Short mmCIF file of C-alpha atoms in Angstrom, two decimals:
data_model
loop_
_atom_site.label_atom_id
_atom_site.label_comp_id
_atom_site.label_asym_id
_atom_site.label_seq_id
_atom_site.Cartn_x
_atom_site.Cartn_y
_atom_site.Cartn_z
CA MET A 71 16.09 -11.14 -4.51
CA ALA A 72 16.10 -10.13 -8.29
CA THR A 73 18.27 -8.51 -9.95
CA HIS A 74 17.13 -5.35 -10.66
CA PRO A 75 17.60 -2.65 -13.50
CA THR A 76 19.66 0.57 -12.55
CA ASP A 77 17.01 3.10 -14.75
CA LEU A 78 14.10 2.69 -12.30
CA GLN A 79 11.74 5.46 -12.16
CA LEU A 80 8.72 5.57 -10.25
CA THR A 81 6.28 8.32 -11.73
CA TYR A 82 2.84 8.91 -9.78
CA PHE A 83 0.86 11.80 -7.28
CA ASP A 84 3.34 14.04 -4.91
CA MET A 85 1.19 12.38 -2.60
CA PRO A 86 0.48 9.42 -0.48
CA GLY A 87 -2.29 6.99 -2.93
CA ARG A 88 -1.06 3.60 -5.50
CA GLY A 89 2.18 4.74 -5.55
CA GLU A 90 3.08 4.35 -2.41
CA PHE A 91 3.51 0.92 -2.02
CA ILE A 92 5.86 0.71 -4.31
CA ARG A 93 7.27 2.97 -2.71
CA LEU A 94 7.42 1.56 0.81
CA LEU A 95 8.41 -1.96 -0.93
CA LEU A 96 11.40 0.12 -2.66
CA THR A 97 12.22 1.80 -0.32
CA TYR A 98 12.21 -1.26 2.20
CA GLY A 99 14.34 -3.21 -0.05
CA GLY A 100 16.80 -1.34 -0.54
CA ILE A 101 16.31 -0.52 -4.26
CA PRO A 102 17.57 2.97 -5.65
CA PHE A 103 14.80 4.29 -8.05
CA ASP A 104 13.97 7.95 -9.13
CA ASP A 105 11.14 9.36 -7.10
CA VAL A 106 8.94 11.20 -9.86
CA ARG A 107 6.17 13.35 -8.03
CA ILE A 108 3.89 15.41 -10.47
CA LYS A 109 1.99 18.08 -8.55
CA PHE A 110 -2.17 18.02 -9.59
CA GLN A 111 -1.46 21.33 -10.51
CA ASP A 112 0.45 20.81 -13.07
CA TRP A 113 -1.10 16.79 -14.01
CA ARG A 114 -2.81 18.49 -16.86
CA ALA A 115 0.05 19.90 -19.16
CA THR A 116 2.60 16.37 -17.49
CA LYS A 117 0.47 14.10 -19.27
CA THR A 118 0.48 14.91 -22.84
CA VAL A 119 4.14 14.79 -22.60
CA LEU A 120 4.59 11.15 -20.58
CA HIS A 121 4.27 7.55 -21.95
CA LEU A 122 1.29 6.15 -20.20
CA PRO A 123 0.31 2.84 -21.13
CA PHE A 124 -2.91 2.95 -20.29
CA GLY A 125 -3.24 6.25 -20.03
CA GLN A 126 -2.91 6.79 -15.74
CA ILE A 127 0.17 6.76 -13.50
CA PRO A 128 1.63 5.35 -11.43
CA THR A 129 3.63 4.25 -14.01
CA LEU A 130 7.80 2.36 -13.59
CA ARG A 131 10.42 1.97 -15.76
CA ALA A 132 12.54 -0.70 -16.15
CA ASN A 133 15.28 -1.12 -18.81
CA GLY A 134 14.54 1.50 -20.69
CA LYS A 135 10.34 -0.10 -21.04
CA VAL A 136 7.10 2.02 -19.12
CA TYR A 137 5.17 -0.17 -17.11
CA ALA A 138 1.95 0.41 -15.26
CA GLN A 139 -1.03 -0.90 -13.38
CA SER A 140 -0.45 0.14 -9.77
CA LEU A 141 -0.12 -3.89 -8.28
CA ALA A 142 1.05 -4.96 -11.18
CA LEU A 143 3.88 -2.40 -10.64
CA ALA A 144 3.54 -3.40 -6.80
CA ARG A 145 4.23 -7.51 -6.76
CA TYR A 146 7.05 -6.14 -9.51
CA ALA A 147 8.94 -4.35 -6.42
CA ALA A 148 8.11 -6.89 -4.11
CA LYS A 149 9.81 -9.58 -6.34
CA LEU A 150 12.77 -6.98 -6.20
CA ALA A 151 12.80 -6.59 -2.47
CA GLY A 152 13.04 -10.38 -1.27
CA LEU A 153 9.40 -9.90 -0.15
CA TYR A 154 7.54 -11.52 -2.83
CA PRO A 155 6.65 -15.01 -1.39
CA ALA A 156 8.93 -17.76 -3.27
CA SER A 157 5.97 -20.49 -2.13
CA ASN A 158 3.44 -20.62 -4.62
CA LEU A 159 1.11 -20.84 -2.34
CA VAL A 160 2.30 -18.36 0.45
CA ALA A 161 2.51 -15.95 -2.08
CA LEU A 162 -1.28 -17.06 -2.93
CA GLU A 163 -1.99 -15.67 0.70
CA ALA A 164 -0.17 -12.70 0.53
CA ASP A 165 -1.72 -11.35 -2.36
CA SER A 166 -5.60 -11.95 -1.11
CA LEU A 167 -4.49 -10.27 2.45
CA ILE A 168 -3.80 -7.82 -0.36
CA ASP A 169 -6.70 -7.73 -2.21
CA ALA A 170 -9.13 -7.75 1.00
CA ILE A 171 -7.75 -4.40 2.44
CA LEU A 172 -7.86 -3.16 -1.72
CA GLU A 173 -11.54 -3.69 -1.67
CA ASN A 174 -12.04 -2.15 1.57
CA TRP A 175 -9.44 0.56 1.57
CA ASP A 176 -10.92 1.60 -1.58
CA LYS A 177 -14.39 1.66 0.35
CA TYR A 178 -12.75 4.45 2.37
CA ASN A 179 -11.89 6.77 -0.92
CA ASP A 180 -14.42 6.38 -3.02
CA ILE A 181 -16.46 8.41 -0.21
CA VAL A 182 -13.60 10.66 1.10
CA TYR A 183 -12.61 11.24 -2.76
CA SER A 184 -17.03 11.62 -3.77
CA ASP A 185 -18.42 14.48 -4.99
CA ASP A 186 -21.10 15.01 -1.50
CA ASP A 187 -21.65 16.94 1.10
CA GLU A 188 -19.07 16.93 3.93
CA ALA A 189 -22.62 15.73 6.66
CA SER A 190 -23.17 13.06 3.37
CA LYS A 191 -19.69 11.50 4.15
CA LYS A 192 -20.00 11.42 7.77
CA ILE A 193 -22.79 9.65 7.87
CA ARG A 194 -20.95 7.20 5.32
CA LEU A 195 -17.23 7.12 6.81
CA ALA A 196 -19.22 6.15 10.27
CA THR A 197 -20.34 2.86 9.32
CA ILE A 198 -17.30 2.03 7.65
CA GLU A 199 -15.83 3.25 11.05
CA SER A 200 -18.65 1.07 12.71
CA ALA A 201 -18.93 -1.77 10.45
CA VAL A 202 -16.33 -2.22 7.50
CA PHE A 203 -13.12 -2.31 8.82
CA PRO A 204 -13.70 -3.94 11.88
CA GLN A 205 -14.68 -6.91 9.94
CA LEU A 206 -12.19 -6.63 7.84
CA LEU A 207 -9.80 -6.13 11.05
CA ASP A 208 -10.87 -9.62 12.71
CA ALA A 209 -10.81 -11.15 9.04
CA LEU A 210 -7.21 -10.28 8.25
CA ASN A 211 -6.04 -11.25 12.13
CA LYS A 212 -7.68 -14.84 11.76
CA ARG A 213 -5.66 -15.44 9.27
CA THR A 214 -1.94 -14.30 10.83
CA VAL A 215 0.77 -16.34 11.28
CA GLY A 216 2.81 -14.21 13.75
CA PRO A 217 4.58 -12.90 13.90
CA TYR A 218 3.64 -10.89 10.14
CA PHE A 219 1.24 -11.99 8.43
CA THR A 220 2.59 -15.61 7.02
CA GLY A 221 4.95 -16.28 9.41
CA PRO A 222 8.64 -15.59 10.27
CA GLU A 223 9.28 -13.02 7.40
CA PRO A 224 7.67 -9.70 6.30
CA THR A 225 5.40 -9.72 2.89
CA HIS A 226 4.83 -7.86 0.09
CA ALA A 227 1.12 -8.32 2.74
CA ASP A 228 2.80 -6.95 5.49
CA ILE A 229 4.18 -3.31 4.12
CA TYR A 230 0.51 -2.92 2.14
CA TRP A 231 -1.00 -3.75 5.94
CA PHE A 232 1.75 -1.08 7.00
CA ASP A 233 0.44 1.87 4.26
CA PHE A 234 -3.27 1.27 4.99
CA TYR A 235 -2.17 1.69 8.65
CA LYS A 236 -0.70 5.24 7.95
CA HIS A 237 -2.96 6.08 5.90
CA ALA A 238 -6.09 5.41 6.20
CA LEU A 239 -6.68 3.18 9.78
CA LEU A 240 -5.26 6.91 11.62
CA GLU A 241 -8.43 8.59 10.43
CA PHE A 242 -10.39 6.88 12.89
CA PRO A 243 -9.61 6.97 16.35
CA ASP A 244 -12.22 4.15 17.76
CA ILE A 245 -10.30 1.78 15.12
CA MET A 246 -7.32 2.41 16.45
CA GLU A 247 -8.15 1.78 20.63
CA LEU A 248 -9.88 -1.47 18.60
CA LEU A 249 -6.96 -2.34 16.92
CA HIS A 250 -4.55 -2.01 20.09
CA ARG A 251 -6.68 -3.56 22.55
CA ASP A 252 -8.29 -7.35 20.67
CA TYR A 253 -6.20 -7.58 17.20
CA LEU A 254 -2.82 -6.76 18.60
CA LYS A 255 -1.22 -9.21 16.51
CA LEU A 256 -2.44 -6.68 13.00
CA ALA A 257 -0.85 -3.57 15.79
CA ALA A 258 2.54 -5.22 15.91
CA ILE A 259 2.88 -5.70 12.17
CA ALA A 260 2.12 -2.14 11.42
CA GLU A 261 4.66 -1.22 14.07
CA ALA A 262 7.32 -3.84 13.16
CA ILE A 263 7.13 -2.30 9.90
CA ARG A 264 7.28 1.30 10.70
CA SER A 265 10.27 0.86 13.24
CA SER A 266 12.18 -1.34 10.53
CA SER A 267 16.00 -0.46 9.83
CA GLN A 268 14.87 -0.51 6.09
CA LEU A 269 11.99 2.19 6.71
CA ALA A 270 13.46 4.86 9.57
CA GLN A 271 14.47 7.58 7.50
CA TYR A 272 11.47 6.84 5.15
CA GLY A 273 9.21 10.58 4.63
CA GLN A 274 11.80 12.20 6.81
#
C-alpha cells in the first residue's frame, strides 16, 4: 500500500456518479480523506472559486495540488488502498474490465440523463435491459477467475463492479434475476464487497 498524503480532499457532487468509485476505493482501503460534496444548486457559484484543472469534477487534492479526471483519480486511489495489481498484466485485465463496464454504463446514463420524453427513454432502456447489459454480464463472467475478477484478492475492478451493480443493475429486476440465476460468480463478487468489513458503515 502506497504512502498517502495527509490532506486528501475529494470534491464532487452530492451524489454517487463519477465520484463514488473514488470514495469507495479510499473507504475500502481505510484511507482518510475529506469528502466534499457540492449540491447541484450551488454548482454555478461554487465552480468559480474551485481550482478545476479541466473545468469539471471530481477533483482530488493531494499534497497541496489538485488533480482531475475520474479514472486517473480512481487508479491513484486504488494504489493508495492496495487494490491496484502489482502485476502489469493483472492490472491490464482489471483496467480493461473497468473500461468495459464504463462503456456500457455510459450507454445507460446517456438515456437516463437525455432530454428524451419518458416514453422514449422507456423504449431505449428496454434495449439496455434485454441486450446490452446481458451481453456485458456474459463477457465479464467469462473473464472471472474467482472468487474475485482476477483471482483470490479483490482489485479496483471488483470495487467498480459493485458500484455499477448498486447504482445501475439494481434498477432492472429482470437483470438481477438473470445475474443471480446464471452469473453467480458476478453476484458473489458484488455481495462480498457489499458485506465487507471495510464498507460495513459506508453510506450509513
